[in-house]
Coordinates of C-alpha atoms in Angstrom, one line a residue:
X14 CA -56.3 -54.2 20.6
X15 CA -54.7 -50.7 20.0
X16 CA -53.6 -49.5 23.4
X17 CA -54.7 -45.9 22.5
X18 CA -58.3 -47.3 22.0
X19 CA -58.1 -48.9 25.4
X20 CA -56.9 -45.7 27.0
X21 CA -58.9 -43.0 25.3
X22 CA -62.0 -44.6 23.9
X23 CA -64.1 -42.1 21.8
X24 CA -62.5 -40.1 19.1
X25 CA -61.6 -37.3 18.6
X26 CA -59.4 -36.6 21.6
X27 CA -58.1 -33.1 22.3
X28 CA -54.4 -32.6 23.0
X29 CA -53.0 -29.5 24.7
X30 CA -51.0 -26.9 22.8
X31 CA -47.4 -25.5 22.7
X32 CA -46.3 -25.8 26.3
X33 CA -42.9 -24.0 26.1
X34 CA -44.2 -21.2 23.9
X35 CA -47.2 -20.7 26.2
X36 CA -44.8 -20.3 29.1
X37 CA -43.2 -17.5 27.0
X38 CA -46.3 -15.9 25.6
X39 CA -48.7 -16.1 28.4
X40 CA -46.4 -16.2 31.5
X41 CA -43.5 -14.1 30.1
X42 CA -40.9 -16.7 31.1
X43 CA -37.6 -16.2 29.2
X44 CA -36.6 -19.8 28.3
X45 CA -35.6 -19.7 24.7
X46 CA -32.0 -19.0 25.5
X47 CA -31.7 -21.9 28.0
X48 CA -30.4 -25.4 27.3
X49 CA -33.5 -27.0 28.7
X50 CA -36.3 -24.8 27.2
X51 CA -39.6 -25.7 28.9
X52 CA -37.8 -28.0 31.4
X53 CA -36.0 -25.0 32.8
X54 CA -39.4 -23.9 34.3
X55 CA -39.6 -27.2 36.2
X56 CA -36.6 -26.0 38.3
X57 CA -37.4 -22.3 38.6
X58 CA -41.1 -21.9 38.2
X59 CA -42.9 -25.1 39.2
X60 CA -46.0 -23.1 40.1
X61 CA -46.2 -21.7 36.5
X62 CA -45.8 -25.2 35.0
X63 CA -48.8 -26.3 37.0
X64 CA -50.8 -23.2 36.0
X65 CA -49.9 -23.8 32.3
X66 CA -51.2 -27.3 32.5
X67 CA -54.4 -26.1 34.1
X68 CA -54.9 -23.4 31.4
X69 CA -54.9 -26.1 28.8
X70 CA -57.2 -28.4 30.8
X71 CA -59.6 -25.5 31.4
X72 CA -59.6 -24.9 27.7
X73 CA -60.7 -28.4 27.0
X74 CA -57.6 -30.6 26.6
X75 CA -58.1 -34.3 27.3
X76 CA -54.3 -34.9 27.2
X77 CA -51.6 -32.8 28.7
X78 CA -47.9 -33.3 27.8
X79 CA -45.0 -33.1 30.3
X80 CA -42.4 -30.4 29.9
X81 CA -39.6 -32.9 29.0
X82 CA -39.3 -32.4 25.3
X83 CA -35.6 -31.4 25.4
X84 CA -34.6 -33.4 28.4
X85 CA -31.6 -35.7 28.1
X86 CA -28.6 -36.4 30.1
X87 CA -26.5 -34.3 27.6
X88 CA -28.8 -31.3 27.8
X89 CA -28.8 -31.3 31.6
X90 CA -25.0 -31.7 31.6
X91 CA -24.6 -28.6 29.4
X92 CA -26.9 -26.7 31.8
X93 CA -24.7 -27.6 34.7
X94 CA -26.8 -30.4 36.2
X95 CA -25.7 -33.9 37.3
X96 CA -27.2 -37.2 36.1
X97 CA -29.0 -37.5 39.4
X98 CA -30.4 -33.9 38.9
X99 CA -31.6 -34.9 35.4
X100 CA -33.5 -37.9 36.7
X101 CA -35.0 -35.9 39.6
X102 CA -36.2 -33.0 37.3
X103 CA -37.7 -35.3 34.7
X104 CA -39.6 -37.1 37.4
X105 CA -40.7 -33.8 38.8
X106 CA -42.1 -32.8 35.5
X107 CA -44.5 -35.8 35.6
X108 CA -45.3 -35.0 39.2
X109 CA -46.3 -31.4 38.3
X110 CA -48.5 -32.6 35.5
X111 CA -50.1 -35.1 37.8
X112 CA -50.7 -32.4 40.4
X113 CA -52.4 -30.2 37.8
X114 CA -54.6 -33.1 36.8
X115 CA -55.7 -33.6 40.4
X116 CA -56.3 -29.9 40.9
X117 CA -58.5 -29.8 37.8
X118 CA -60.5 -32.8 38.9
X119 CA -61.1 -31.2 42.2
X120 CA -62.2 -28.0 40.5
X121 CA -64.7 -29.9 38.3
X122 CA -66.1 -31.8 41.2
X123 CA -66.7 -28.7 43.3
X124 CA -68.7 -27.0 40.5
X125 CA -70.6 -30.2 39.8
X126 CA -69.2 -30.9 36.3
X127 CA -68.5 -34.4 35.1
X128 CA -65.0 -35.4 35.9
X129 CA -63.1 -35.6 32.7
X130 CA -60.6 -38.5 32.3
X131 CA -57.5 -36.5 31.8
X132 CA -54.4 -38.3 30.5
X133 CA -50.7 -37.4 30.7
X134 CA -48.3 -37.9 27.8
X135 CA -44.6 -38.1 28.3
X136 CA -43.1 -35.7 25.8
X137 CA -39.8 -36.8 24.2
X138 CA -38.3 -34.8 21.4
X139 CA -35.8 -36.0 18.8
X140 CA -32.1 -36.2 19.3
X141 CA -31.9 -33.0 17.3
X142 CA -33.7 -31.1 20.1
X143 CA -30.7 -31.8 22.3
X144 CA -28.3 -30.0 19.9
X145 CA -27.3 -26.4 19.6
X146 CA -28.5 -25.1 17.3
X147 CA -31.5 -27.3 17.5
X148 CA -31.9 -29.8 14.6
X149 CA -35.4 -31.1 14.8
X150 CA -36.3 -29.2 11.6
X151 CA -33.2 -30.3 9.6
X152 CA -31.8 -33.5 11.1
X153 CA -28.2 -32.5 10.7
X154 CA -26.7 -34.8 13.4
X155 CA -23.1 -35.3 14.4
X156 CA -21.4 -38.7 14.3
X157 CA -22.3 -41.4 15.3
X158 CA -25.9 -40.1 15.2
X159 CA -25.6 -38.7 11.7
X160 CA -23.0 -38.1 9.0
X161 CA -22.1 -34.6 9.9
X162 CA -22.9 -31.9 12.5
X163 CA -24.5 -28.7 11.4
X164 CA -21.9 -26.1 10.6
X165 CA -23.4 -23.0 8.9
X166 CA -26.0 -22.4 6.2
X167 CA -25.1 -23.6 2.7
X168 CA -22.0 -25.3 4.1
X169 CA -22.6 -28.8 2.7
X170 CA -24.8 -29.9 5.6
X171 CA -26.4 -33.3 5.0
X172 CA -28.7 -35.7 6.9
X173 CA -28.3 -38.9 5.0
X174 CA -25.5 -41.5 4.9
X175 CA -26.0 -42.3 1.2
X176 CA -24.9 -45.9 0.6
X177 CA -22.8 -46.2 3.8
X178 CA -25.0 -49.0 5.4
X179 CA -22.5 -49.6 8.3
X180 CA -22.5 -45.9 9.4
X181 CA -26.3 -45.8 9.1
X182 CA -26.6 -48.9 11.3
X183 CA -24.3 -47.4 13.9
X184 CA -26.4 -44.3 13.8
X185 CA -29.6 -46.2 14.5
X186 CA -28.0 -48.0 17.4
X187 CA -26.8 -44.7 18.9
X188 CA -30.2 -43.1 18.5
X189 CA -32.0 -46.1 20.0
X190 CA -29.7 -45.9 23.1
X191 CA -30.4 -42.1 23.4
X192 CA -34.2 -42.6 23.4
X193 CA -34.0 -45.8 25.6
X194 CA -32.0 -44.1 28.4
X195 CA -34.6 -41.4 28.6
X196 CA -37.5 -43.9 28.8
X197 CA -35.6 -45.7 31.6
X198 CA -35.5 -42.6 33.7
X199 CA -39.2 -42.6 34.0
X200 CA -39.8 -46.3 33.9
X201 CA -37.4 -46.8 36.9
X202 CA -39.4 -44.3 38.9
X203 CA -42.5 -46.3 39.6
X204 CA -44.6 -43.4 40.8
X205 CA -43.8 -41.3 37.7
X206 CA -44.4 -44.2 35.3
X207 CA -47.7 -45.1 36.8
X208 CA -48.8 -41.4 36.4
X209 CA -47.9 -41.5 32.6
X210 CA -50.7 -42.7 30.3
X211 CA -48.9 -42.6 27.0
X212 CA -45.5 -41.6 25.4
X213 CA -45.2 -39.0 22.6
X214 CA -42.1 -39.0 20.4
X215 CA -42.4 -35.7 18.7
X216 CA -41.0 -33.7 15.8
X217 CA -39.0 -36.6 14.4
X218 CA -37.1 -35.5 11.2
X219 CA -35.4 -38.7 10.1
X220 CA -36.6 -42.2 9.1
X221 CA -33.6 -43.8 10.8
X222 CA -34.6 -42.1 14.0
X223 CA -38.1 -43.6 13.6
X224 CA -36.4 -47.0 13.4
X225 CA -34.3 -46.2 16.5
X226 CA -37.4 -45.3 18.4
X227 CA -39.1 -48.6 17.6
X228 CA -35.9 -50.4 18.7
X229 CA -35.9 -48.3 22.0
X230 CA -39.5 -49.3 22.6
X231 CA -38.5 -52.9 22.0
X232 CA -35.8 -52.6 24.6
X233 CA -38.4 -51.1 27.0
X234 CA -40.7 -54.1 26.3
X235 CA -37.8 -56.4 27.2
X236 CA -37.4 -54.5 30.5
X237 CA -41.1 -54.5 31.2
X238 CA -41.3 -58.2 30.7
X239 CA -38.6 -58.8 33.4
X240 CA -40.5 -56.7 36.0
X241 CA -44.2 -57.3 35.8
X242 CA -46.8 -58.7 33.4
X243 CA -46.4 -56.7 30.1
X244 CA -50.0 -55.5 30.0
X245 CA -49.8 -53.8 33.4
X246 CA -46.9 -51.5 32.5
X247 CA -47.0 -51.1 28.7
X248 CA -48.0 -47.6 27.5
X249 CA -49.5 -46.6 24.2
X250 CA -47.1 -44.4 22.2
X251 CA -47.0 -42.3 19.1
X252 CA -44.5 -41.0 16.7
X253 CA -45.2 -37.6 15.1
X254 CA -43.1 -36.3 12.2
X255 CA -42.3 -32.7 11.2
X256 CA -42.7 -31.3 7.7
X257 CA -41.3 -27.8 7.4
X258 CA -42.7 -26.1 4.3
X259 CA -44.7 -29.3 3.8
X260 CA -41.7 -31.4 3.1
X261 CA -39.9 -34.0 5.3
X262 CA -36.4 -32.8 6.3
X263 CA -34.6 -36.1 5.3
X264 CA -33.2 -36.3 1.8
X265 CA -33.0 -39.4 -0.4
X266 CA -29.7 -41.4 -0.4
X267 CA -28.4 -39.5 -3.4
X268 CA -29.6 -36.2 -2.0
X269 CA -31.8 -35.4 -5.0
X270 CA -35.2 -35.5 -3.4
X271 CA -36.9 -35.5 0.0
X272 CA -38.1 -38.6 1.7
X273 CA -41.7 -39.4 0.7
X274 CA -44.6 -39.9 3.1
X275 CA -45.0 -43.4 1.8
X276 CA -41.4 -44.2 2.9
X277 CA -42.0 -42.6 6.3
X278 CA -45.2 -44.5 7.0
X279 CA -43.6 -47.8 5.9
X280 CA -40.6 -47.2 8.2
X281 CA -43.0 -46.6 11.1
X282 CA -45.3 -49.6 10.8
X283 CA -43.8 -52.4 8.7
X284 CA -42.2 -55.6 10.1
X285 CA -43.5 -55.4 13.7
X286 CA -42.2 -57.7 16.4
X287 CA -41.9 -57.6 20.2
X288 CA -38.4 -56.2 19.8
X289 CA -39.4 -53.8 17.0
X290 CA -43.0 -52.7 17.8
X291 CA -45.2 -50.5 15.7
X292 CA -46.5 -47.3 17.3
X293 CA -50.0 -47.0 18.6
X294 CA -50.3 -43.8 16.7
X295 CA -48.5 -41.7 14.1
X296 CA -48.9 -38.3 12.6
X297 CA -47.7 -34.8 12.2
X298 CA -46.7 -32.0 14.6
X299 CA -45.0 -28.6 14.5
X300 CA -45.9 -28.1 10.9
X301 CA -48.1 -25.3 9.5
X302 CA -51.7 -26.3 9.4
X303 CA -52.1 -25.3 5.7
X304 CA -50.0 -28.3 4.7
X305 CA -52.1 -30.9 6.6
X306 CA -54.7 -31.8 4.0
X307 CA -52.2 -33.0 1.4
X308 CA -50.0 -34.7 4.0
X309 CA -52.9 -36.5 5.6
X310 CA -54.1 -37.7 2.2
X311 CA -50.7 -39.2 1.6
X312 CA -50.7 -40.8 5.1
X313 CA -54.1 -42.3 4.3
X314 CA -53.0 -43.7 0.9
X315 CA -50.0 -45.5 2.3
X316 CA -51.8 -46.9 5.4
X317 CA -54.7 -48.1 3.3
X318 CA -52.3 -49.9 0.9
X319 CA -50.6 -51.5 3.8
X320 CA -53.8 -52.7 5.4
X321 CA -55.1 -54.1 2.0
X322 CA -51.8 -55.9 1.5
X323 CA -52.2 -57.5 5.0
X324 CA -55.8 -58.6 4.3
X325 CA -54.7 -60.2 1.0
X326 CA -51.7 -61.9 2.5
X327 CA -53.7 -64.0 5.0
X328 CA -56.7 -66.2 5.3
X329 CA -59.5 -63.8 6.3
X330 CA -61.5 -66.8 7.6
X331 CA -58.9 -67.4 10.3
X332 CA -58.7 -63.9 11.6
X333 CA -61.2 -61.1 12.0
X334 CA -60.8 -58.0 9.9
X335 CA -60.5 -55.9 13.0
X336 CA -57.2 -57.5 13.7
X337 CA -55.7 -55.4 11.0
X338 CA -53.3 -52.8 12.4
X339 CA -55.1 -49.5 12.9
X340 CA -53.1 -46.7 14.6
X341 CA -54.5 -43.5 15.8
X342 CA -53.9 -40.4 13.7
X343 CA -52.1 -37.7 15.7
X344 CA -52.3 -34.1 14.4
X345 CA -51.0 -31.0 16.2
X346 CA -49.8 -28.2 13.9
X347 CA -47.9 -25.1 15.1
X348 CA -49.5 -21.7 15.3
X349 CA -48.1 -20.6 11.9
X350 CA -44.9 -18.8 13.0
X351 CA -41.5 -20.2 11.9
X352 CA -38.6 -20.8 14.3
X353 CA -35.1 -19.7 13.4
X354 CA -33.0 -22.3 15.0
X355 CA -29.7 -20.3 14.8
X356 CA -31.1 -17.0 16.1
X357 CA -33.5 -18.9 18.5
X358 CA -36.3 -16.5 17.6
X359 CA -39.7 -16.8 16.1
X360 CA -40.4 -15.3 12.6
X361 CA -44.0 -14.2 12.2
X362 CA -45.9 -16.3 9.8
X363 CA -49.6 -16.7 9.1
X364 CA -51.8 -14.2 10.9
X365 CA -55.2 -15.7 10.1
X366 CA -56.0 -16.0 13.8
X367 CA -56.9 -18.8 16.2
X368 CA -60.4 -19.5 14.9
X369 CA -59.1 -20.0 11.3
X370 CA -56.4 -22.3 12.7
X371 CA -58.8 -24.4 14.6
X372 CA -61.3 -24.7 11.7
X373 CA -58.6 -25.5 9.2
X374 CA -57.3 -28.3 11.5
X375 CA -60.8 -29.7 12.0
X376 CA -61.5 -29.7 8.2
X377 CA -58.1 -31.2 7.3
X378 CA -59.2 -34.7 8.0
X379 CA -62.3 -36.8 7.6
X380 CA -63.1 -39.8 9.9
X381 CA -61.8 -43.0 8.3
X382 CA -62.0 -46.6 9.2
X383 CA -58.3 -47.0 8.4
X384 CA -57.5 -45.1 11.7
X385 CA -58.5 -46.2 15.2
X386 CA -59.3 -42.5 16.0
X387 CA -57.8 -39.1 15.9
X388 CA -55.9 -36.9 18.4
X389 CA -56.1 -33.2 17.7
X390 CA -54.1 -30.4 19.3
X391 CA -51.5 -27.8 18.9
X392 CA -47.7 -27.4 18.9
X393 CA -45.4 -24.4 19.1
X394 CA -47.1 -21.0 19.3
X395 CA -50.5 -22.4 20.0
X396 CA -52.1 -21.3 23.3
X397 CA -55.0 -22.4 25.4
X398 CA -57.1 -20.0 23.2
X399 CA -56.4 -22.2 20.2
X400 CA -57.3 -25.3 22.1
X401 CA -60.5 -23.9 23.5
X402 CA -61.7 -22.9 20.0
X403 CA -60.6 -26.3 18.6
X404 CA -62.7 -28.0 21.3
X405 CA -65.7 -25.9 20.5
X406 CA -65.5 -26.5 16.7
X407 CA -64.9 -30.3 17.2
X408 CA -67.8 -30.6 19.6
X409 CA -70.1 -28.5 17.4
X410 CA -69.5 -30.8 14.4
X411 CA -70.2 -33.8 16.6
X412 CA -73.5 -32.3 17.9
X413 CA -74.6 -31.7 14.3

């Protein structure tokens, strides 16, 4: 059974919005120039971190994400912290989210409201989020993680190895180790791991990083198996990809085109095994909402073909149709502005307003049997106001 279904039950489920940008927009914290972005607030403004979580919960979020998107040993080192500091701060992020959850539950109990089953997602950004300038929107990674580090605009930047299979394999290994070591930080803290309900790998710009994440989760499965029964410690997890201007950042091997959605979905779900598991969910984040209908249609087409192939490949009489792999669809667009990674500033984009954003997101998908359910929320430049309106629109459509 899909672990997301076990954890969340009824669809749709509402995610929170852009945590770091809400710290900036609502609470006037200056974090854009820091190495740690939203994680910097864990150190200096723990009370504001809790209050930000609470703002999203009060707006209607069923899932809140930890402020760990840019956390890695390398980013902490550049910010002047030790490895021990990095582990402590990442665990503290989970603790603050857990405190916010308990405060919210207490609030709801005091006013006689039903206690909502709030979940905590461990937020883990791509390797590119640890670079300067950030590379989650382009995927220009330095060796061994990629073919070449970003230099300057129009300076021959590239994010594919072409036909160099050896270098690509080394890159996947390096990226898998990067993600695995971050997972271990929380897994080895029993209190933190028990507080986490799911893991979110976000804004992934490269298919080889998708492969690396699946390997990292396979390594985690191996570690889980040595400690306790697998089912007691395994977490549902998703991979969400980014599509700036509606296109995936990764180019084809010859550099002539962009990677197709069909290739992306295939990379995420095909050939599963305990050491190379498929995610519980996949989808799109930090992309303008106007691009979602076309992208979702392409996701649907590929997943449907995969499921049909699996049905035809086996004796249906021996296994029930509900054994066919059905991930959750995860959708959380940005608020419409565009981030300049070099200047580290936001460029104003769509000004249609929060209600238009929420309605467009709700209307961008239709319930489908090929998905186990849908998670809806916001990414950068979406606030608790966006989430409140989204919750209202979603529930209004259910009531009717």
